[in-house]
Every structure is written in C-alpha cells, then in structure tokens.
PDB file of C-alpha atoms in Angstrom:
ATOM      1  CA  VAL F   1     135.348  27.055 -33.179  1.00  0.00           C
ATOM      2  CA  GLN F   2     138.295  29.392 -33.574  1.00  0.00           C
ATOM      3  CA  LEU F   3     137.858  33.080 -32.835  1.00  0.00           C
ATOM      4  CA  GLN F   4     139.840  35.934 -34.356  1.00  0.00           C
ATOM      5  CA  ALA F   5     139.584  39.362 -32.725  1.00  0.00           C
ATOM      6  CA  SER F   6     140.552  42.610 -34.423  1.00  0.00           C
ATOM      7  CA  GLY F   7     140.015  46.354 -34.262  1.00  0.00           C
ATOM      8  CA  GLY F   8     142.049  47.408 -31.263  1.00  0.00           C
ATOM      9  CA  GLY F   9     144.306  50.430 -31.272  1.00  0.00           C
ATOM     10  CA  LEU F  10     145.306  53.679 -29.632  1.00  0.00           C
ATOM     11  CA  VAL F  11     142.654  56.348 -29.135  1.00  0.00           C
ATOM     12  CA  GLN F  12     142.278  59.500 -27.084  1.00  0.00           C
ATOM     13  CA  ALA F  13     139.835  59.694 -24.217  1.00  0.00           C
ATOM     14  CA  GLY F  14     136.346  60.355 -25.519  1.00  0.00           C
ATOM     15  CA  GLY F  15     137.053  58.559 -28.773  1.00  0.00           C
ATOM     16  CA  SER F  16     135.571  55.388 -30.230  1.00  0.00           C
ATOM     17  CA  LEU F  17     136.743  51.999 -31.435  1.00  0.00           C
ATOM     18  CA  ARG F  18     134.923  49.033 -32.894  1.00  0.00           C
ATOM     19  CA  LEU F  19     136.171  45.534 -32.134  1.00  0.00           C
ATOM     20  CA  SER F  20     135.199  42.556 -34.250  1.00  0.00           C
ATOM     21  CA  CYS F  21     135.466  38.844 -33.581  1.00  0.00           C
ATOM     22  CA  ALA F  22     135.121  36.427 -36.465  1.00  0.00           C
ATOM     23  CA  ALA F  23     134.353  32.774 -35.807  1.00  0.00           C
ATOM     24  CA  SER F  24     135.770  30.084 -38.072  1.00  0.00           C
ATOM     25  CA  GLY F  25     132.381  28.448 -38.331  1.00  0.00           C
ATOM     26  CA  ARG F  26     128.755  29.116 -37.689  1.00  0.00           C
ATOM     27  CA  ILE F  27     127.812  30.370 -34.240  1.00  0.00           C
ATOM     28  CA  TYR F  28     124.852  28.312 -33.081  1.00  0.00           C
ATOM     29  CA  SER F  29     121.786  29.996 -31.674  1.00  0.00           C
ATOM     30  CA  SER F  30     122.310  28.339 -28.301  1.00  0.00           C
ATOM     31  CA  SER F  31     125.699  30.007 -27.862  1.00  0.00           C
ATOM     32  CA  VAL F  32     126.593  33.055 -25.847  1.00  0.00           C
ATOM     33  CA  MET F  33     129.307  35.311 -27.221  1.00  0.00           C
ATOM     34  CA  GLY F  34     131.181  37.424 -24.748  1.00  0.00           C
ATOM     35  CA  TRP F  35     133.833  40.096 -24.514  1.00  0.00           C
ATOM     36  CA  PHE F  36     136.249  40.228 -21.597  1.00  0.00           C
ATOM     37  CA  ARG F  37     139.192  42.478 -20.912  1.00  0.00           C
ATOM     38  CA  GLN F  38     142.385  42.184 -18.940  1.00  0.00           C
ATOM     39  CA  ALA F  39     144.548  45.074 -17.817  1.00  0.00           C
ATOM     40  CA  PRO F  40     148.183  44.489 -16.766  1.00  0.00           C
ATOM     41  CA  GLY F  41     148.387  42.845 -13.374  1.00  0.00           C
ATOM     42  CA  LYS F  42     144.627  42.388 -13.134  1.00  0.00           C
ATOM     43  CA  GLU F  43     142.164  39.575 -13.642  1.00  0.00           C
ATOM     44  CA  ARG F  44     140.191  39.052 -16.813  1.00  0.00           C
ATOM     45  CA  ASP F  45     136.891  40.880 -16.358  1.00  0.00           C
ATOM     46  CA  PHE F  46     133.515  40.571 -18.031  1.00  0.00           C
ATOM     47  CA  VAL F  47     132.615  43.407 -20.407  1.00  0.00           C
ATOM     48  CA  ALA F  48     129.571  42.338 -22.436  1.00  0.00           C
ATOM     49  CA  ALA F  49     127.731  39.303 -23.751  1.00  0.00           C
ATOM     50  CA  ILE F  50     125.006  38.457 -26.217  1.00  0.00           C
ATOM     51  CA  ARG F  51     122.756  35.433 -26.458  1.00  0.00           C
ATOM     52  CA  TRP F  52     123.200  34.538 -30.100  1.00  0.00           C
ATOM     53  CA  GLY F  53     119.719  33.225 -30.756  1.00  0.00           C
ATOM     54  CA  ARG F  54     117.651  35.756 -28.812  1.00  0.00           C
ATOM     55  CA  GLY F  55     119.944  38.725 -29.227  1.00  0.00           C
ATOM     56  CA  SER F  56     119.673  39.598 -25.538  1.00  0.00           C
ATOM     57  CA  THR F  57     122.597  41.696 -24.363  1.00  0.00           C
ATOM     58  CA  TYR F  58     124.327  42.094 -21.012  1.00  0.00           C
ATOM     59  CA  TYR F  59     126.910  44.616 -19.864  1.00  0.00           C
ATOM     60  CA  ALA F  60     129.248  45.327 -17.001  1.00  0.00           C
ATOM     61  CA  ASP F  61     128.158  48.410 -15.078  1.00  0.00           C
ATOM     62  CA  SER F  62     131.393  50.154 -15.994  1.00  0.00           C
ATOM     63  CA  VAL F  63     130.591  50.106 -19.726  1.00  0.00           C
ATOM     64  CA  LYS F  64     126.804  50.375 -19.740  1.00  0.00           C
ATOM     65  CA  GLY F  65     125.648  53.197 -21.980  1.00  0.00           C
ATOM     66  CA  ARG F  66     129.034  53.435 -23.710  1.00  0.00           C
ATOM     67  CA  PHE F  67     129.605  49.988 -25.241  1.00  0.00           C
ATOM     68  CA  THR F  68     127.299  48.029 -27.516  1.00  0.00           C
ATOM     69  CA  ILE F  69     127.654  44.348 -28.390  1.00  0.00           C
ATOM     70  CA  SER F  70     126.005  43.143 -31.568  1.00  0.00           C
ATOM     71  CA  ARG F  71     125.840  40.369 -34.151  1.00  0.00           C
ATOM     72  CA  ASP F  72     127.236  41.075 -37.604  1.00  0.00           C
ATOM     73  CA  GLY F  73     126.032  38.231 -39.755  1.00  0.00           C
ATOM     74  CA  ALA F  74     126.129  34.591 -38.823  1.00  0.00           C
ATOM     75  CA  SER F  75     129.653  34.368 -37.490  1.00  0.00           C
ATOM     76  CA  THR F  76     130.880  37.766 -36.292  1.00  0.00           C
ATOM     77  CA  VAL F  77     130.308  39.567 -33.025  1.00  0.00           C
ATOM     78  CA  SER F  78     131.231  43.222 -32.600  1.00  0.00           C
ATOM     79  CA  LEU F  79     131.811  45.566 -29.706  1.00  0.00           C
ATOM     80  CA  GLN F  80     131.255  49.250 -30.411  1.00  0.00           C
ATOM     81  CA  MET F  81     133.045  51.300 -27.767  1.00  0.00           C
ATOM     82  CA  ASN F  82     132.200  54.980 -27.440  1.00  0.00           C
ATOM     83  CA  ASN F  83     133.316  57.665 -25.006  1.00  0.00           C
ATOM     84  CA  LEU F  84     136.388  55.640 -24.146  1.00  0.00           C
ATOM     85  CA  LYS F  85     138.192  56.320 -20.895  1.00  0.00           C
ATOM     86  CA  PRO F  86     141.806  55.625 -19.856  1.00  0.00           C
ATOM     87  CA  GLU F  87     140.507  52.939 -17.488  1.00  0.00           C
ATOM     88  CA  ASP F  88     139.198  51.037 -20.526  1.00  0.00           C
ATOM     89  CA  THR F  89     142.799  50.314 -21.500  1.00  0.00           C
ATOM     90  CA  ALA F  90     143.266  46.544 -21.641  1.00  0.00           C
ATOM     91  CA  VAL F  91     143.612  43.551 -23.893  1.00  0.00           C
ATOM     92  CA  TYR F  92     140.128  42.639 -25.093  1.00  0.00           C
ATOM     93  CA  TYR F  93     139.194  39.017 -25.685  1.00  0.00           C
ATOM     94  CA  CYS F  94     136.176  37.544 -27.412  1.00  0.00           C
ATOM     95  CA  SER F  95     134.811  34.230 -26.246  1.00  0.00           C
ATOM     96  CA  ARG F  96     132.109  31.647 -26.808  1.00  0.00           C
ATOM     97  CA  GLY F  97     130.156  29.813 -24.155  1.00  0.00           C
ATOM     98  CA  SER F  98     127.111  27.628 -23.886  1.00  0.00           C
ATOM     99  CA  ASP F  99     125.282  29.774 -21.342  1.00  0.00           C
ATOM    100  CA  LEU F 100     125.385  33.284 -19.978  1.00  0.00           C
ATOM    101  CA  ALA F 101     128.114  33.723 -17.397  1.00  0.00           C
ATOM    102  CA  TYR F 102     130.145  36.588 -16.016  1.00  0.00           C
ATOM    103  CA  THR F 103     133.306  34.641 -15.278  1.00  0.00           C
ATOM    104  CA  PRO F 104     135.839  33.588 -17.918  1.00  0.00           C
ATOM    105  CA  ALA F 105     135.988  29.992 -16.686  1.00  0.00           C
ATOM    106  CA  GLU F 106     132.513  29.342 -18.132  1.00  0.00           C
ATOM    107  CA  TYR F 107     133.559  30.183 -21.704  1.00  0.00           C
ATOM    108  CA  LYS F 108     135.074  27.451 -23.832  1.00  0.00           C
ATOM    109  CA  ASN F 109     136.593  29.199 -26.823  1.00  0.00           C
ATOM    110  CA  TRP F 110     138.768  32.309 -26.849  1.00  0.00           C
ATOM    111  CA  GLY F 111     140.228  34.659 -29.409  1.00  0.00           C
ATOM    112  CA  GLN F 112     143.824  35.828 -29.203  1.00  0.00           C
ATOM    113  CA  GLY F 113     143.063  39.271 -27.768  1.00  0.00           C
ATOM    114  CA  THR F 114     143.385  42.759 -29.179  1.00  0.00           C
ATOM    115  CA  GLN F 115     145.013  45.696 -27.388  1.00  0.00           C
ATOM    116  CA  VAL F 116     142.983  48.813 -26.665  1.00  0.00           C
ATOM    117  CA  THR F 117     144.876  51.803 -25.309  1.00  0.00           C
ATOM    118  CA  VAL F 118     143.100  55.004 -24.304  1.00  0.00           C
ATOM    119  CA  SER F 119     145.263  58.034 -23.661  1.00  0.00           C
ATOM    120  CA  SER F 120     144.208  60.866 -21.383  1.00  0.00           C
TER     121      SER F 120
END
C-alpha cells in the first residue's frame, strides 16, 4: 500500500488545516491508520490513530480536543486540525499498521510527509 499525504501549509495560530492521506488500494478493516509528526531535530511523535474497522480513535494528549482523525471513504484518512499552535509546526506523516501502537516502528507503510507551519 502506498500512501500520499496532502493538505499541509502555512497558517496563523488559532487557524485550521485539514490533512488527507490517500491509499493506493483498499485499507482493510484490520488496519490501523496513524498520523505522526516530526519537528526539526526531534523524534517522530504519535499524533492520532484510528482503527479502520471499528472507527475507534486515539490521540496524543497535546492534540486532544483540537485534532480529529476520520475515515473519508474506503481509502482515505483525514486529520482535521483546529486551534493550531506554533508548537504544532512539523512535517506530518500518515502511516498504516496492523495494530494500534504509539511508536513509529510498529507502522509498516508511510506517506511522504506534508509540512505544517503555524506562525505566532
């Protein structure tokens, strides 16, 4: 499965962006789709995940209440980001794994990343 992320950009603090990740094929119900982010000089951190079959969602504490992960059809996962903060600035990556995990090593497929920059 190849993943293609899009939707990043430059936004002022308090603004919103919606990221999308399109898979080249069907996402099976047993999969977990995740979003991670990586700021310059830092590790890649978990942001959000969704169990594709059940629709259960999971969030990092830092984005809870501001970000929403969702399914858009059979092969696209989205991340709605509201009330963005400068500390949300990072490259955002979508990923696919076979089980819920909060570390990038557990995810098998990755998109190319999309830059999100939040100005103060």
